[in-house]
Structure formats: structure tokens, C-alpha cells
mmCIF file of C-alpha atoms and ligand atoms in Angstrom:
data_model
loop_
_atom_site.group_PDB
_atom_site.id
_atom_site.type_symbol
_atom_site.label_atom_id
_atom_site.label_comp_id
_atom_site.label_asym_id
_atom_site.label_seq_id
_atom_site.Cartn_x
_atom_site.Cartn_y
_atom_site.Cartn_z
ATOM 1 C CA MET A 1 119.860 103.511 102.142
ATOM 2 C CA ASP A 2 122.475 102.937 104.700
ATOM 3 C CA TRP A 3 124.551 99.862 105.336
ATOM 4 C CA GLY A 4 122.712 98.852 108.856
ATOM 5 C CA LEU A 5 119.276 99.236 107.451
ATOM 6 C CA ARG A 6 120.314 97.101 104.244
ATOM 7 C CA ASN A 7 121.761 94.659 106.702
ATOM 8 C CA ARG A 8 119.055 94.407 108.660
ATOM 9 C CA LEU A 9 116.597 94.336 105.444
ATOM 10 C CA SER A 10 118.622 91.125 104.392
ATOM 11 C CA ARG A 11 117.829 88.963 107.395
ATOM 12 C CA ILE A 12 114.169 89.290 106.665
ATOM 13 C CA VAL A 13 114.189 89.127 102.812
ATOM 14 C CA ARG A 14 117.388 86.794 102.201
ATOM 15 C CA PRO A 15 119.243 87.310 99.216
ATOM 16 C CA GLU A 16 120.044 84.041 98.189
ATOM 17 C CA SER A 17 116.175 83.175 97.416
ATOM 18 C CA GLY A 18 114.657 87.260 97.316
ATOM 19 C CA ARG A 19 111.919 85.705 99.234
ATOM 20 C CA THR A 20 110.409 85.552 102.780
ATOM 21 C CA VAL A 21 108.707 83.350 104.894
ATOM 22 C CA MET A 22 107.578 85.461 107.776
ATOM 23 C CA LEU A 23 106.004 84.102 110.899
ATOM 24 C CA ALA A 24 102.944 86.272 112.332
ATOM 25 C CA VAL A 25 102.340 85.826 116.192
ATOM 26 C CA ASP A 26 101.281 89.339 116.575
ATOM 27 C CA HIS A 27 97.755 88.827 117.243
ATOM 28 C CA GLY A 28 97.376 89.266 120.660
ATOM 29 C CA TYR A 29 98.135 93.007 120.922
ATOM 30 C CA PHE A 30 94.491 93.627 119.830
ATOM 31 C CA GLN A 31 92.539 90.496 120.132
ATOM 32 C CA GLY A 32 94.473 88.644 123.348
ATOM 33 C CA PRO A 33 94.943 85.112 123.966
ATOM 34 C CA THR A 34 94.316 84.048 120.261
ATOM 35 C CA THR A 35 93.502 80.354 119.621
ATOM 36 C CA GLY A 36 96.710 78.801 118.920
ATOM 37 C CA LEU A 37 98.912 80.995 120.727
ATOM 38 C CA GLU A 38 97.596 80.488 124.582
ATOM 39 C CA ASP A 39 100.933 78.923 124.904
ATOM 40 C CA PRO A 40 103.148 81.309 122.560
ATOM 41 C CA ALA A 41 106.506 80.175 123.976
ATOM 42 C CA GLY A 42 105.621 76.384 122.903
ATOM 43 C CA THR A 43 103.904 77.669 119.570
ATOM 44 C CA VAL A 44 106.813 79.278 118.450
ATOM 45 C CA ARG A 45 109.463 77.254 119.425
ATOM 46 C CA SER A 46 108.446 74.516 117.015
ATOM 47 C CA LEU A 47 108.079 76.662 114.036
ATOM 48 C CA LEU A 48 110.818 78.929 114.238
ATOM 49 C CA PRO A 49 113.395 76.751 112.706
ATOM 50 C CA TYR A 50 111.321 76.694 109.449
ATOM 51 C CA ALA A 51 110.634 80.710 109.581
ATOM 52 C CA ASP A 52 113.143 83.589 108.165
ATOM 53 C CA SER A 53 111.466 85.799 110.817
ATOM 54 C CA LEU A 54 108.991 86.319 113.713
ATOM 55 C CA MET A 55 106.667 89.320 113.763
ATOM 56 C CA ALA A 56 105.899 89.819 117.192
ATOM 57 C CA THR A 57 105.499 92.491 120.113
ATOM 58 C CA ARG A 58 107.831 93.288 122.574
ATOM 59 C CA GLY A 59 106.115 91.552 125.182
ATOM 60 C CA LEU A 60 105.584 88.268 123.346
ATOM 61 C CA VAL A 61 109.184 88.396 122.235
ATOM 62 C CA ARG A 62 110.387 88.518 126.155
ATOM 63 C CA MET A 63 108.774 85.680 127.379
ATOM 64 C CA SER A 64 108.436 83.351 124.328
ATOM 65 C CA VAL A 65 111.672 83.435 122.692
ATOM 66 C CA GLU A 66 115.228 82.544 123.855
ATOM 67 C CA PRO A 67 117.771 85.151 122.969
ATOM 68 C CA SER A 68 119.983 82.713 122.001
ATOM 69 C CA VAL A 69 117.798 81.520 118.877
ATOM 70 C CA GLY A 70 118.717 84.158 116.471
ATOM 71 C CA ILE A 71 115.810 84.186 114.499
ATOM 72 C CA PRO A 72 115.515 88.167 113.216
ATOM 73 C CA ILE A 73 112.646 89.715 114.843
ATOM 74 C CA VAL A 74 109.923 91.876 113.172
ATOM 75 C CA LEU A 75 108.638 93.935 115.753
ATOM 76 C CA ARG A 76 105.043 95.181 116.169
ATOM 77 C CA VAL A 77 105.576 98.725 117.430
ATOM 78 C CA SER A 78 101.792 100.302 117.049
ATOM 79 C CA GLY A 79 98.783 99.025 119.132
ATOM 80 C CA GLY A 80 96.706 100.445 121.956
ATOM 81 C CA THR A 81 93.501 99.352 120.825
ATOM 82 C CA SER A 82 91.816 96.126 121.138
ATOM 83 C CA ILE A 83 88.566 94.589 119.471
ATOM 84 C CA LEU A 84 86.512 96.027 122.228
ATOM 85 C CA LYS A 85 87.077 99.659 120.631
ATOM 86 C CA GLU A 86 87.866 101.162 117.372
ATOM 87 C CA LEU A 87 90.905 99.341 115.688
ATOM 88 C CA SER A 88 92.483 102.311 113.914
ATOM 89 C CA ASP A 89 92.842 104.479 116.941
ATOM 90 C CA GLU A 90 96.414 103.237 117.010
ATOM 91 C CA VAL A 91 99.485 104.758 119.164
ATOM 92 C CA ILE A 92 103.167 103.946 118.995
ATOM 93 C CA THR A 93 103.393 101.352 121.469
ATOM 94 C CA THR A 94 107.084 100.595 121.393
ATOM 95 C CA SER A 95 110.192 103.256 121.062
ATOM 96 C CA MET A 96 112.927 102.591 118.694
ATOM 97 C CA GLU A 97 115.427 102.403 121.219
ATOM 98 C CA ASP A 98 113.687 99.328 122.798
ATOM 99 C CA ALA A 99 113.363 97.687 119.379
ATOM 100 C CA ILE A 100 117.213 98.348 119.152
ATOM 101 C CA ARG A 101 117.705 96.976 122.667
ATOM 102 C CA LEU A 102 115.755 94.113 121.882
ATOM 103 C CA ASN A 103 117.977 93.732 118.478
ATOM 104 C CA ALA A 104 114.966 93.980 115.892
ATOM 105 C CA SER A 105 115.638 93.428 112.630
ATOM 106 C CA ALA A 106 112.257 95.465 111.495
ATOM 107 C CA VAL A 107 109.422 97.371 113.023
ATOM 108 C CA ALA A 108 106.133 96.939 111.924
ATOM 109 C CA VAL A 109 103.035 99.799 112.059
ATOM 110 C CA SER A 110 99.422 99.328 110.961
ATOM 111 C CA VAL A 111 98.041 101.639 108.705
ATOM 112 C CA PHE A 112 94.310 102.507 108.477
ATOM 113 C CA VAL A 113 93.669 103.692 104.678
ATOM 114 C CA GLY A 114 90.286 104.738 104.904
ATOM 115 C CA GLY A 115 89.074 104.256 108.509
ATOM 116 C CA GLU A 116 88.571 106.628 110.917
ATOM 117 C CA HIS A 117 92.204 107.227 112.641
ATOM 118 C CA GLU A 118 93.604 107.026 108.878
ATOM 119 C CA ARG A 119 95.755 110.562 109.399
ATOM 120 C CA GLU A 120 97.088 109.455 112.863
ATOM 121 C CA THR A 121 98.048 105.921 111.808
ATOM 122 C CA LEU A 122 99.735 107.146 108.128
ATOM 123 C CA GLY A 123 101.454 109.932 110.881
ATOM 124 C CA ASN A 124 102.490 106.636 113.306
ATOM 125 C CA LEU A 125 103.957 105.369 109.733
ATOM 126 C CA ALA A 126 105.937 108.446 108.733
ATOM 127 C CA ARG A 127 107.309 109.207 112.371
ATOM 128 C CA THR A 128 108.173 106.161 112.319
ATOM 129 C CA VAL A 129 110.019 105.662 109.370
ATOM 130 C CA ASP A 130 111.851 109.035 110.100
ATOM 131 C CA GLU A 131 113.448 107.165 112.958
ATOM 132 C CA GLY A 132 113.602 103.959 111.458
ATOM 133 C CA GLU A 133 116.269 106.111 109.076
ATOM 134 C CA ARG A 134 117.898 107.380 111.624
ATOM 135 C CA TYR A 135 118.793 104.012 113.494
ATOM 136 C CA GLY A 136 118.853 102.029 109.986
ATOM 137 C CA MET A 137 115.754 99.933 111.300
ATOM 138 C CA PRO A 138 113.625 99.185 108.526
ATOM 139 C CA VAL A 139 109.581 99.432 108.833
ATOM 140 C CA LEU A 140 107.515 97.305 107.826
ATOM 141 C CA ALA A 141 103.593 99.001 107.018
ATOM 142 C CA VAL A 142 100.757 96.747 107.675
ATOM 143 C CA THR A 143 97.433 97.879 105.380
ATOM 144 C CA ALA A 144 94.933 96.954 107.850
ATOM 145 C CA VAL A 145 91.387 96.898 106.368
ATOM 146 C CA GLY A 146 88.263 98.330 108.474
ATOM 147 C CA ARG A 147 85.307 95.493 108.050
ATOM 148 C CA GLU A 148 83.377 97.895 105.599
ATOM 149 C CA MET A 149 86.203 98.178 103.333
ATOM 150 C CA SER A 150 86.452 95.506 100.393
ATOM 151 C CA ARG A 151 89.706 94.022 99.814
ATOM 152 C CA ASP A 152 90.326 94.681 96.090
ATOM 153 C CA ALA A 153 93.071 95.669 94.030
ATOM 154 C CA ARG A 154 92.162 99.041 93.971
ATOM 155 C CA TYR A 155 91.434 99.886 97.608
ATOM 156 C CA LEU A 156 94.856 97.746 98.420
ATOM 157 C CA GLY A 157 96.562 99.244 95.487
ATOM 158 C CA LEU A 158 95.958 102.861 97.178
ATOM 159 C CA ALA A 159 96.831 101.673 100.948
ATOM 160 C CA CYS A 160 100.139 99.990 100.109
ATOM 161 C CA ARG A 161 101.383 102.870 97.457
ATOM 162 C CA ILE A 162 100.551 105.305 100.082
ATOM 163 C CA ALA A 163 102.711 103.207 102.788
ATOM 164 C CA ALA A 164 105.598 103.291 100.048
ATOM 165 C CA GLU A 165 105.220 106.833 99.443
ATOM 166 C CA LEU A 166 105.578 107.776 103.236
ATOM 167 C CA GLY A 167 108.910 105.299 103.225
ATOM 168 C CA ALA A 168 107.851 102.242 104.463
ATOM 169 C CA HIS A 169 110.571 99.275 103.248
ATOM 170 C CA LEU A 170 108.119 96.732 102.891
ATOM 171 C CA VAL A 171 104.670 96.387 102.774
ATOM 172 C CA LYS A 172 102.178 93.695 104.218
ATOM 173 C CA THR A 173 98.916 93.497 102.622
ATOM 174 C CA TYR A 174 96.324 91.246 101.711
ATOM 175 C CA TYR A 175 95.842 88.797 98.616
ATOM 176 C CA CYS A 176 93.464 89.857 95.758
ATOM 177 C CA GLU A 177 92.364 89.467 92.775
ATOM 178 C CA ASP A 178 94.612 91.236 90.116
ATOM 179 C CA PHE A 179 97.135 91.199 92.817
ATOM 180 C CA ARG A 180 99.749 92.285 90.145
ATOM 181 C CA ARG A 181 98.240 96.009 90.137
ATOM 182 C CA VAL A 182 99.006 95.903 93.946
ATOM 183 C CA VAL A 183 102.460 94.670 94.012
ATOM 184 C CA ASP A 184 103.328 96.788 90.298
ATOM 185 C CA GLY A 185 102.351 100.169 91.987
ATOM 186 C CA CYS A 186 104.019 99.423 95.367
ATOM 187 C CA MET A 187 107.571 100.282 94.312
ATOM 188 C CA VAL A 188 108.930 98.172 97.984
ATOM 189 C CA PRO A 189 108.509 94.702 98.407
ATOM 190 C CA VAL A 190 105.085 93.400 99.302
ATOM 191 C CA VAL A 191 104.228 90.043 101.508
ATOM 192 C CA ILE A 192 100.747 88.752 102.245
ATOM 193 C CA ALA A 193 98.837 88.039 105.527
ATOM 194 C CA GLY A 194 97.323 84.787 105.427
ATOM 195 C CA GLY A 195 94.015 85.865 107.280
ATOM 196 C CA LYS A 196 91.449 84.001 108.612
ATOM 197 C CA LYS A 197 92.085 80.552 109.185
ATOM 198 C CA ILE A 198 90.936 78.636 105.676
ATOM 199 C CA PRO A 199 91.600 75.041 104.613
ATOM 200 C CA GLU A 200 95.366 74.410 104.580
ATOM 201 C CA ARG A 201 95.237 73.628 100.482
ATOM 202 C CA ASP A 202 93.435 76.904 100.073
ATOM 203 C CA ALA A 203 96.190 78.838 102.145
ATOM 204 C CA LEU A 204 98.852 76.872 99.934
ATOM 205 C CA GLN A 205 97.235 77.960 96.947
ATOM 206 C CA LEU A 206 97.118 81.621 98.537
ATOM 207 C CA ALA A 207 101.176 81.603 99.275
ATOM 208 C CA TYR A 208 101.282 80.143 95.797
ATOM 209 C CA ASN A 209 99.437 82.689 93.861
ATOM 210 C CA ALA A 210 100.491 85.638 95.320
ATOM 211 C CA VAL A 211 104.230 84.762 94.925
ATOM 212 C CA ARG A 212 103.220 83.809 91.462
ATOM 213 C CA ASP A 213 101.802 87.450 91.345
ATOM 214 C CA GLY A 214 105.105 89.241 92.576
ATOM 215 C CA ALA A 215 104.910 88.834 96.373
ATOM 216 C CA THR A 216 108.270 88.606 98.134
ATOM 217 C CA GLY A 217 106.440 86.306 100.087
ATOM 218 C CA VAL A 218 104.039 85.840 103.233
ATOM 219 C CA ASP A 219 103.782 87.202 106.619
ATOM 220 C CA MET A 220 101.482 84.439 107.894
ATOM 221 C CA GLY A 221 99.979 83.495 111.238
ATOM 222 C CA ARG A 222 96.352 81.649 112.165
ATOM 223 C CA ASN A 223 96.977 79.513 108.849
ATOM 224 C CA ILE A 224 100.222 78.114 110.103
ATOM 225 C CA PHE A 225 99.870 77.939 114.054
ATOM 226 C CA GLN A 226 95.857 77.185 113.979
ATOM 227 C CA SER A 227 96.353 74.123 111.865
ATOM 228 C CA GLU A 228 96.278 70.682 112.592
ATOM 229 C CA SER A 229 100.016 70.490 111.837
ATOM 230 C CA PRO A 230 100.869 73.610 112.504
ATOM 231 C CA VAL A 231 104.856 72.407 111.701
ATOM 232 C CA ALA A 232 104.069 70.609 108.249
ATOM 233 C CA MET A 233 101.868 73.734 107.076
ATOM 234 C CA ILE A 234 104.766 76.266 107.822
ATOM 235 C CA LYS A 235 107.170 73.631 106.063
ATOM 236 C CA ALA A 236 104.691 73.449 103.420
ATOM 237 C CA VAL A 237 104.453 77.226 102.955
ATOM 238 C CA ARG A 238 107.970 77.512 102.965
ATOM 239 C CA ALA A 239 108.168 74.795 100.295
ATOM 240 C CA VAL A 240 106.007 76.897 97.628
ATOM 241 C CA VAL A 241 107.415 80.237 98.879
ATOM 242 C CA LYS A 242 110.864 79.242 98.658
ATOM 243 C CA ASP A 243 111.225 76.132 97.066
ATOM 244 C CA GLY A 244 109.344 76.775 93.969
ATOM 245 C CA LYS A 245 106.808 73.549 94.831
ATOM 246 C CA THR A 246 103.465 73.377 93.399
ATOM 247 C CA VAL A 247 100.452 73.305 95.724
ATOM 248 C CA GLU A 248 99.609 69.858 95.453
ATOM 249 C CA GLU A 249 103.564 69.000 95.872
ATOM 250 C CA ALA A 250 103.274 71.297 99.339
ATOM 251 C CA TYR A 251 99.940 69.739 100.509
ATOM 252 C CA ARG A 252 101.505 66.448 100.050
ATOM 253 C CA LEU A 253 103.501 67.081 103.027
ATOM 254 C CA VAL A 254 100.944 68.194 105.523
ATOM 255 C CA GLU A 255 98.710 65.062 104.552
ATOM 256 C CA GLN A 256 101.863 63.036 105.201
ATOM 257 C CA GLU A 257 102.432 64.654 109.009
ATOM 258 C CA LYS A 258 98.443 64.267 109.318
ATOM 259 C CA ALA A 259 98.877 60.281 108.745
ATOM 260 C CA VAL A 260 101.747 59.654 111.066
ATOM 261 C CA ALA A 261 100.213 61.965 113.961
ATOM 262 C CA PRO A 262 96.645 62.431 113.433
ATOM 263 C CA PRO A 263 95.499 65.484 115.398
ATOM 264 C CA THR A 264 94.394 64.491 119.142
ATOM 265 C CA LYS A 265 90.753 65.232 120.223
ATOM 266 C CA ASP A 266 90.364 66.143 123.890
HETATM 267 C C1 5RP B 1 97.138 92.488 111.989
HETATM 268 C C2 5RP B 1 98.331 91.787 111.553
HETATM 269 C C3 5RP B 1 98.317 90.340 112.319
HETATM 270 O O1 5RP B 1 97.935 90.381 113.653
HETATM 271 C C4 5RP B 1 98.631 89.257 112.149
HETATM 272 O O2 5RP B 1 99.997 89.560 111.381
HETATM 273 C C5 5RP B 1 98.107 88.795 110.773
HETATM 274 O O3 5RP B 1 98.611 87.617 110.234
HETATM 275 P P1 5RP B 1 97.597 86.303 109.604
HETATM 276 O O4 5RP B 1 96.271 87.001 109.047
HETATM 277 O O5 5RP B 1 98.414 85.810 108.702
HETATM 278 O O6 5RP B 1 96.940 85.718 110.963
HETATM 279 O O7 5RP B 1 99.300 92.294 111.441
HETATM 280 O O8 5RP B 1 97.090 93.773 111.019
#
């Protein structure tokens, strides 16, 4: 692995802790104006101080993040489908040249193992890794799971390992029972998505279990920006992932914040 690629990777997974809290706000690329991201600039501004990196599309980055902020960007470069169509029918939507122009620290590509367009999405990943290696750009593979597929260790282990075999430098997947098997079989660091919004304590438990079972961190979106107290929630996630706090200790941060500033009702 060359110097530039390792340098970029270390902006995402900080060497001091070997862990990472990535903030995912790329949902609009197939969902449109996702709840909590209607005004991405506002949402992102308050959360960035507590994130190690931001996962987003180039459109969101350009319009919602000041270049002077300095947050490492994990640029989503696959997409081209919407919730109205077959989601696995993705193409590469952003060139490596543009990723470099945006000073991205990594690029992200989804793979749909077992999906209708499995081969094309794995091809997207492999080609992006080839280009990434040429320019020193790490590639995060996102194991997207079709509705009809079960999120168990057998399936996720298969998807993660294939992503690593094709050269992904980091893999994003879902937490599941027997998660250690997924991590152990993957060869490269694994981060977890939060998935659909669940109660805050449960999301903290998910993050806790994931790092306990070998994850390098989280790449979490909805469970942070759809929380009643997004800033408290990202601080709490960080406390679990990076500071070794228990779920109860971290959840107290969320409760304290809610007590000081209860959510406003329209
Ligand atoms: C889908 C994605 C997401 O858009 C996103 O990053 C998921 O984050 P979360 O599940 O925590 O909201 O990568 O494949």
C-alpha cells in the first residue's frame, strides 16, 4: 500500500485509537430529502466537530460543507438509482478525478451480493479499487442488503469477504448475531451502519456490541441525525466507540441533553 493511500486511510481511522466515528449523510443519493437531512448544511454543521469523517455525495459536500472545515470526506461514488427502481442497478457516478479535486480521503461504492445486479456492482468496486490504487485513494465497500435477504453472519460474512478480496480497504456492513465471524473473515477493517432509526439506547448498544466484537467503528447516519438530540447522540456514540464508555454512561449524555433542551413540538 503506498504512502498516499495509507495517509488518507489514517485520516479516517485515526491511529491513536484505531477506531472511527464516521457520520453518514449520503442517503439522498437514492432516497431524496431523507428525514433529518432536509437542510443538510444545518444538520452537518453541528455534528462535524464530533465526527472523524463525513460520508456524503459530491453534491452534498459542495453545497453543505465549508472547504475550510477540514473534515475528511468519504465520497460516495456509486449510485444512479432511486427508491422507485431496482436499487442494485448502480453505476459509478463520480470520477476519481473529481474525488481528488474534492480532496476526498476515501471513496465509497455499494455492492449488492446476491442482488439482481451483483456482477455489475462487484465490477464497480473492482474498477474503483484499480483506480484508487493508481491515485492513492482508499475504497470503502458498502455491503447493501436487498429486502429479501437476511442480515445474518453467513450472508454478511460472504459479502464482506468478497469486498475485501476485490481489494476494498475498508468495509461497511450491518451488525448481526455472531458478528465476530464476519469481522474475522473480512481481512480489512469493518465499520457498521446504524440502519433504520431505533431508540437511542438500542443504537448505542449496537455500536457497543459492534466494537466489542471487532468492528473498527461506525459509519452511522439516521440514528444520529434523526435523533431528538443529534449532537448528544453523536457525542454518546463517540463515547462508546472511542472512549470505552459503557452504554449506560453514554446514554446519560443523551438524557442530560434532553433534560436541558427538550425537543420542541410544532
Ligand atoms: C446505504 C448507505 C447509507 O445511505 C447510509 O450510509 C447508511 O447509514 P445508516 O444506516 O446509519 O443511516 O450506505 O447503503
